[in-house]
mmCIF file of C-alpha atoms in Angstrom:
data_model
loop_
_atom_site.group_PDB
_atom_site.id
_atom_site.type_symbol
_atom_site.label_atom_id
_atom_site.label_comp_id
_atom_site.label_asym_id
_atom_site.label_seq_id
_atom_site.Cartn_x
_atom_site.Cartn_y
_atom_site.Cartn_z
ATOM 1 C CA MET A 1 -61.811 139.236 91.379
ATOM 2 C CA ASN A 2 -65.881 137.737 91.262
ATOM 3 C CA ASP A 3 -67.385 138.590 88.492
ATOM 4 C CA THR A 4 -65.877 141.855 87.542
ATOM 5 C CA PRO A 5 -63.376 142.510 84.689
ATOM 6 C CA GLU A 6 -59.655 141.628 85.394
ATOM 7 C CA VAL A 7 -57.517 143.442 87.538
ATOM 8 C CA ALA A 8 -53.549 143.087 86.801
ATOM 9 C CA VAL A 9 -50.647 144.528 88.596
ATOM 10 C CA LEU A 10 -47.354 145.262 86.679
ATOM 11 C CA ARG A 11 -44.221 145.597 88.597
ATOM 12 C CA TYR A 12 -42.357 148.244 86.418
ATOM 13 C CA GLY A 13 -38.815 147.449 87.077
ATOM 14 C CA HIS A 14 -36.673 144.668 88.844
ATOM 15 C CA ARG A 15 -33.309 144.595 89.954
ATOM 16 C CA PRO A 16 -32.004 140.969 90.693
ATOM 17 C CA GLY A 17 -30.690 140.822 94.186
ATOM 18 C CA ARG A 18 -31.664 144.063 95.420
ATOM 19 C CA ASP A 19 -35.367 144.099 94.418
ATOM 20 C CA ASP A 20 -35.889 140.248 95.053
ATOM 21 C CA ARG A 21 -38.066 140.514 98.096
ATOM 22 C CA MET A 22 -39.683 143.828 97.306
ATOM 23 C CA THR A 23 -40.971 142.531 93.787
ATOM 24 C CA THR A 24 -42.036 139.180 95.577
ATOM 25 C CA HIS A 25 -44.116 141.406 97.958
ATOM 26 C CA VAL A 26 -45.693 143.117 95.460
ATOM 27 C CA GLY A 27 -46.950 139.771 94.054
ATOM 28 C CA LEU A 28 -48.023 138.391 97.110
ATOM 29 C CA THR A 29 -49.840 141.411 97.816
ATOM 30 C CA ALA A 30 -51.515 141.460 94.516
ATOM 31 C CA ARG A 31 -52.659 137.760 94.938
ATOM 32 C CA ALA A 32 -53.678 138.429 98.724
ATOM 33 C CA LEU A 33 -56.155 141.681 98.148
ATOM 34 C CA GLY A 34 -57.975 140.760 95.163
ATOM 35 C CA ALA A 35 -55.974 141.055 91.966
ATOM 36 C CA ASP A 36 -56.199 138.176 88.997
ATOM 37 C CA ARG A 37 -52.344 138.444 88.165
ATOM 38 C CA VAL A 38 -49.185 140.058 88.625
ATOM 39 C CA ILE A 39 -46.759 140.714 85.464
ATOM 40 C CA PHE A 40 -43.099 141.080 86.206
ATOM 41 C CA PRO A 41 -40.170 141.742 84.327
ATOM 42 C CA ASP A 42 -38.491 139.015 82.617
ATOM 43 C CA ASN A 43 -35.393 139.129 85.101
ATOM 44 C CA ALA A 44 -37.688 138.444 88.026
ATOM 45 C CA GLY A 45 -37.820 134.722 87.825
ATOM 46 C CA GLN A 46 -37.050 134.068 91.487
ATOM 47 C CA SER A 47 -40.000 136.401 92.457
ATOM 48 C CA GLN A 48 -42.377 134.601 89.828
ATOM 49 C CA GLU A 49 -41.333 131.032 91.372
ATOM 50 C CA THR A 50 -42.062 132.310 94.847
ATOM 51 C CA VAL A 51 -45.456 133.828 94.060
ATOM 52 C CA GLU A 52 -46.243 130.331 92.206
ATOM 53 C CA ASP A 53 -45.552 128.352 95.246
ATOM 54 C CA ILE A 54 -47.581 130.407 97.669
ATOM 55 C CA THR A 55 -50.522 130.216 94.925
ATOM 56 C CA GLU A 56 -50.060 126.424 94.910
ATOM 57 C CA ARG A 57 -49.881 125.925 98.552
ATOM 58 C CA PHE A 58 -52.596 128.674 99.662
ATOM 59 C CA GLY A 59 -55.069 128.787 96.690
ATOM 60 C CA GLY A 60 -56.002 130.742 94.101
ATOM 61 C CA PRO A 61 -56.880 131.605 91.397
ATOM 62 C CA PHE A 62 -53.815 133.763 90.625
ATOM 63 C CA GLU A 63 -51.380 133.988 87.385
ATOM 64 C CA VAL A 64 -47.894 134.919 87.513
ATOM 65 C CA GLU A 65 -46.328 136.285 84.355
ATOM 66 C CA LEU A 66 -42.817 137.474 83.138
ATOM 67 C CA THR A 67 -42.486 139.995 80.395
ATOM 68 C CA GLY A 68 -39.679 141.437 78.513
ATOM 69 C CA GLN A 69 -42.219 144.157 77.141
ATOM 70 C CA LEU A 70 -43.292 146.360 80.136
ATOM 71 C CA ASP A 71 -43.847 149.503 77.991
ATOM 72 C CA ALA A 72 -45.648 147.758 75.461
ATOM 73 C CA THR A 73 -47.614 146.048 77.808
ATOM 74 C CA ILE A 74 -48.919 149.249 79.234
ATOM 75 C CA ARG A 75 -49.518 150.886 75.845
ATOM 76 C CA GLU A 76 -51.356 147.867 74.551
ATOM 77 C CA TRP A 77 -53.372 147.399 77.456
ATOM 78 C CA GLU A 78 -57.149 146.871 76.619
ATOM 79 C CA GLY A 79 -58.745 148.907 79.504
ATOM 80 C CA SER A 80 -57.681 151.407 82.043
ATOM 81 C CA VAL A 81 -54.086 152.142 83.530
ATOM 82 C CA VAL A 82 -53.588 153.154 86.913
ATOM 83 C CA HIS A 83 -49.835 154.418 87.973
ATOM 84 C CA LEU A 84 -49.483 154.257 91.768
ATOM 85 C CA THR A 85 -46.781 157.113 92.334
ATOM 86 C CA MET A 86 -46.311 159.373 95.539
ATOM 87 C CA TYR A 87 -46.847 162.057 92.754
ATOM 88 C CA GLY A 88 -50.217 161.188 91.683
ATOM 89 C CA GLU A 89 -53.695 162.662 92.617
ATOM 90 C CA ARG A 90 -54.838 161.602 95.998
ATOM 91 C CA VAL A 91 -56.150 158.055 96.189
ATOM 92 C CA GLN A 92 -59.146 159.312 98.300
ATOM 93 C CA ASP A 93 -60.347 161.704 95.300
ATOM 94 C CA VAL A 94 -59.822 159.276 92.322
ATOM 95 C CA THR A 95 -60.761 155.536 93.759
ATOM 96 C CA GLY A 96 -64.665 156.373 92.975
ATOM 97 C CA ASP A 97 -63.865 157.000 89.519
ATOM 98 C CA VAL A 98 -61.650 154.263 89.017
ATOM 99 C CA ARG A 99 -63.841 151.747 90.604
ATOM 100 C CA GLU A 100 -66.802 152.803 88.459
ATOM 101 C CA THR A 101 -64.539 152.420 85.083
ATOM 102 C CA HIS A 102 -63.561 149.144 86.334
ATOM 103 C CA ARG A 103 -67.060 147.902 86.285
ATOM 104 C CA GLU A 104 -66.671 147.857 82.957
ATOM 105 C CA GLU A 105 -63.231 147.315 81.671
ATOM 106 C CA ALA A 106 -60.061 145.776 82.651
ATOM 107 C CA LEU A 107 -57.711 147.622 84.977
ATOM 108 C CA LEU A 108 -53.868 147.480 84.986
ATOM 109 C CA ILE A 109 -52.022 148.674 88.138
ATOM 110 C CA VAL A 110 -48.515 149.898 87.470
ATOM 111 C CA VAL A 111 -46.289 149.784 90.614
ATOM 112 C CA GLY A 112 -42.607 151.046 90.030
ATOM 113 C CA GLY A 113 -39.539 149.318 91.209
ATOM 114 C CA GLU A 114 -37.030 151.821 89.863
ATOM 115 C CA LYS A 115 -37.305 154.995 88.268
ATOM 116 C CA VAL A 116 -40.231 155.148 86.262
ATOM 117 C CA PRO A 117 -39.857 157.067 82.846
ATOM 118 C CA PHE A 118 -42.113 159.917 82.200
ATOM 119 C CA GLU A 119 -44.143 158.064 79.446
ATOM 120 C CA VAL A 120 -45.758 155.788 82.089
ATOM 121 C CA TYR A 121 -46.948 158.909 83.842
ATOM 122 C CA GLU A 122 -48.537 159.801 80.372
ATOM 123 C CA GLU A 123 -49.963 156.424 79.240
ATOM 124 C CA ALA A 124 -51.790 156.083 82.709
ATOM 125 C CA ASP A 125 -55.236 157.231 82.882
ATOM 126 C CA TRP A 126 -54.806 157.823 86.667
ATOM 127 C CA ASN A 127 -51.692 158.522 88.397
ATOM 128 C CA VAL A 128 -52.412 157.980 92.104
ATOM 129 C CA GLY A 129 -50.702 158.970 95.273
ATOM 130 C CA VAL A 130 -51.372 157.048 98.532
ATOM 131 C CA THR A 131 -50.278 159.870 100.823
ATOM 132 C CA ASN A 132 -48.199 161.740 98.449
ATOM 133 C CA GLN A 133 -45.199 160.993 100.949
ATOM 134 C CA PRO A 134 -42.198 158.538 100.313
ATOM 135 C CA HIS A 135 -43.196 154.890 101.382
ATOM 136 C CA SER A 136 -43.188 151.378 100.198
ATOM 137 C CA GLU A 137 -44.568 150.702 96.907
ATOM 138 C CA VAL A 138 -46.577 147.479 98.664
ATOM 139 C CA ALA A 139 -47.937 149.614 101.034
ATOM 140 C CA GLY A 140 -49.450 151.826 98.252
ATOM 141 C CA LEU A 141 -50.582 148.690 96.576
ATOM 142 C CA ALA A 142 -52.358 147.271 99.406
ATOM 143 C CA VAL A 143 -53.927 150.413 100.241
ATOM 144 C CA PHE A 144 -55.308 151.154 96.653
ATOM 145 C CA LEU A 145 -56.511 147.514 96.212
ATOM 146 C CA ASP A 146 -58.375 147.898 99.440
ATOM 147 C CA ARG A 147 -60.156 150.834 98.350
ATOM 148 C CA LEU A 148 -60.799 149.398 94.991
ATOM 149 C CA PHE A 149 -62.345 146.613 96.473
ATOM 150 C CA GLU A 150 -64.054 148.196 99.279
ATOM 151 C CA GLY A 151 -62.923 145.457 101.512
ATOM 152 C CA SER A 152 -64.558 142.539 99.490
ATOM 153 C CA GLU A 153 -61.248 141.111 98.649
ATOM 154 C CA LEU A 154 -60.790 140.179 102.442
ATOM 155 C CA GLU A 155 -63.707 137.843 102.223
ATOM 156 C CA ARG A 156 -62.492 136.002 99.117
ATOM 157 C CA ALA A 157 -62.729 131.850 98.950
ATOM 158 C CA TRP A 158 -59.206 130.438 98.052
ATOM 159 C CA LYS A 159 -59.748 127.332 95.520
ATOM 160 C CA ASP A 160 -57.528 124.461 95.391
ATOM 161 C CA ALA A 161 -55.362 125.466 98.434
ATOM 162 C CA ASP A 162 -53.135 122.668 99.893
ATOM 163 C CA GLN A 163 -53.154 124.411 103.411
ATOM 164 C CA ARG A 164 -55.368 126.965 105.130
ATOM 165 C CA VAL A 165 -54.730 129.122 107.834
ATOM 166 C CA ILE A 166 -57.467 129.046 110.626
ATOM 167 C CA PRO A 167 -57.568 132.469 112.314
ATOM 168 C CA GLN A 168 -56.721 132.219 115.952
ATOM 169 C CA GLU A 169 -56.792 134.738 118.688
ATOM 170 C CA ARG A 170 -53.322 133.504 119.846
ATOM 171 C CA GLY A 171 -50.894 131.215 118.260
ATOM 172 C CA LYS A 172 -50.590 129.466 114.699
ATOM 173 C CA ARG A 173 -52.907 127.087 112.935
ATOM 174 C CA VAL A 174 -52.618 125.847 109.406
ATOM 175 C CA VAL A 175 -54.424 122.614 108.386
ATOM 176 C CA ASP A 176 -54.425 120.320 105.134
ATOM 177 C CA GLY A 177 -56.645 122.101 102.711
ATOM 178 C CA GLY A 178 -59.038 118.793 102.126
ATOM 179 C CA ASP A 179 -59.485 118.983 106.234
ATOM 180 C CA LEU A 180 -61.738 121.854 106.551
ATOM 181 C CA THR A 181 -65.388 121.861 107.538
ATOM 182 C CA GLU A 182 -68.174 124.490 106.694
ATOM 183 C CA GLU A 183 -67.549 126.787 109.526
ATOM 184 C CA HIS A 184 -64.327 129.091 109.077
ATOM 185 C CA GLY A 185 -62.630 125.630 107.789
ATOM 186 C CA ALA A 186 -61.754 124.551 111.324
ATOM 187 C CA SER A 187 -61.166 120.943 111.720
ATOM 188 C CA THR A 188 -60.092 118.455 114.159
ATOM 189 C CA ASN A 189 -57.770 116.923 111.505
ATOM 190 C CA ASP A 190 -55.050 119.365 112.341
ATOM 191 C CA SER A 191 -51.653 118.962 109.902
ATOM 192 C CA GLY A 192 -49.486 120.609 112.425
ATOM 193 C CA VAL A 193 -47.772 122.759 109.943
ATOM 194 C CA ASP A 194 -46.395 125.963 111.331
ATOM 195 C CA GLY A 195 -46.923 128.317 108.513
ATOM 196 C CA ALA A 196 -45.472 129.538 105.332
#
């Protein structure tokens, strides 16, 4: 995000049919909250298509990749590795160190989808827990990214969007990407699109 080194999210493991929605949400959360790309297992093609479609419609830049080499991706990563796990160090205790390191080098965030082998815990520079309680890996990723970027990801400008959501107190408003003015992108030329 911006002029900092890359942040990539790796979804470790995917069970087709069972994990489709969760894997897709890992990708959408990575995109919306500041990561530069997501790497899915090679059997998560449906999730790849969905995230690419959202990126095309609502803007980027954001990349989606498939790999059959999850362990090699972690092992050969040129930068630091964070593994999000309920068993890790408390997020509030380590995010400052991660952020400081990320100023100098790329960051890979590993998000488990099924049982993660012990080697991933050993390869990670940080094993990080968000509350050290069982909950969704999507929630953990969202909290971690927000703490990493200190909220700056919420101000991100989306390039080449076909559609843009206009914030409303009530109701929904989505306009064509080209129908925007400077202030909040509001335009009188409403496309009438009801949402994603």
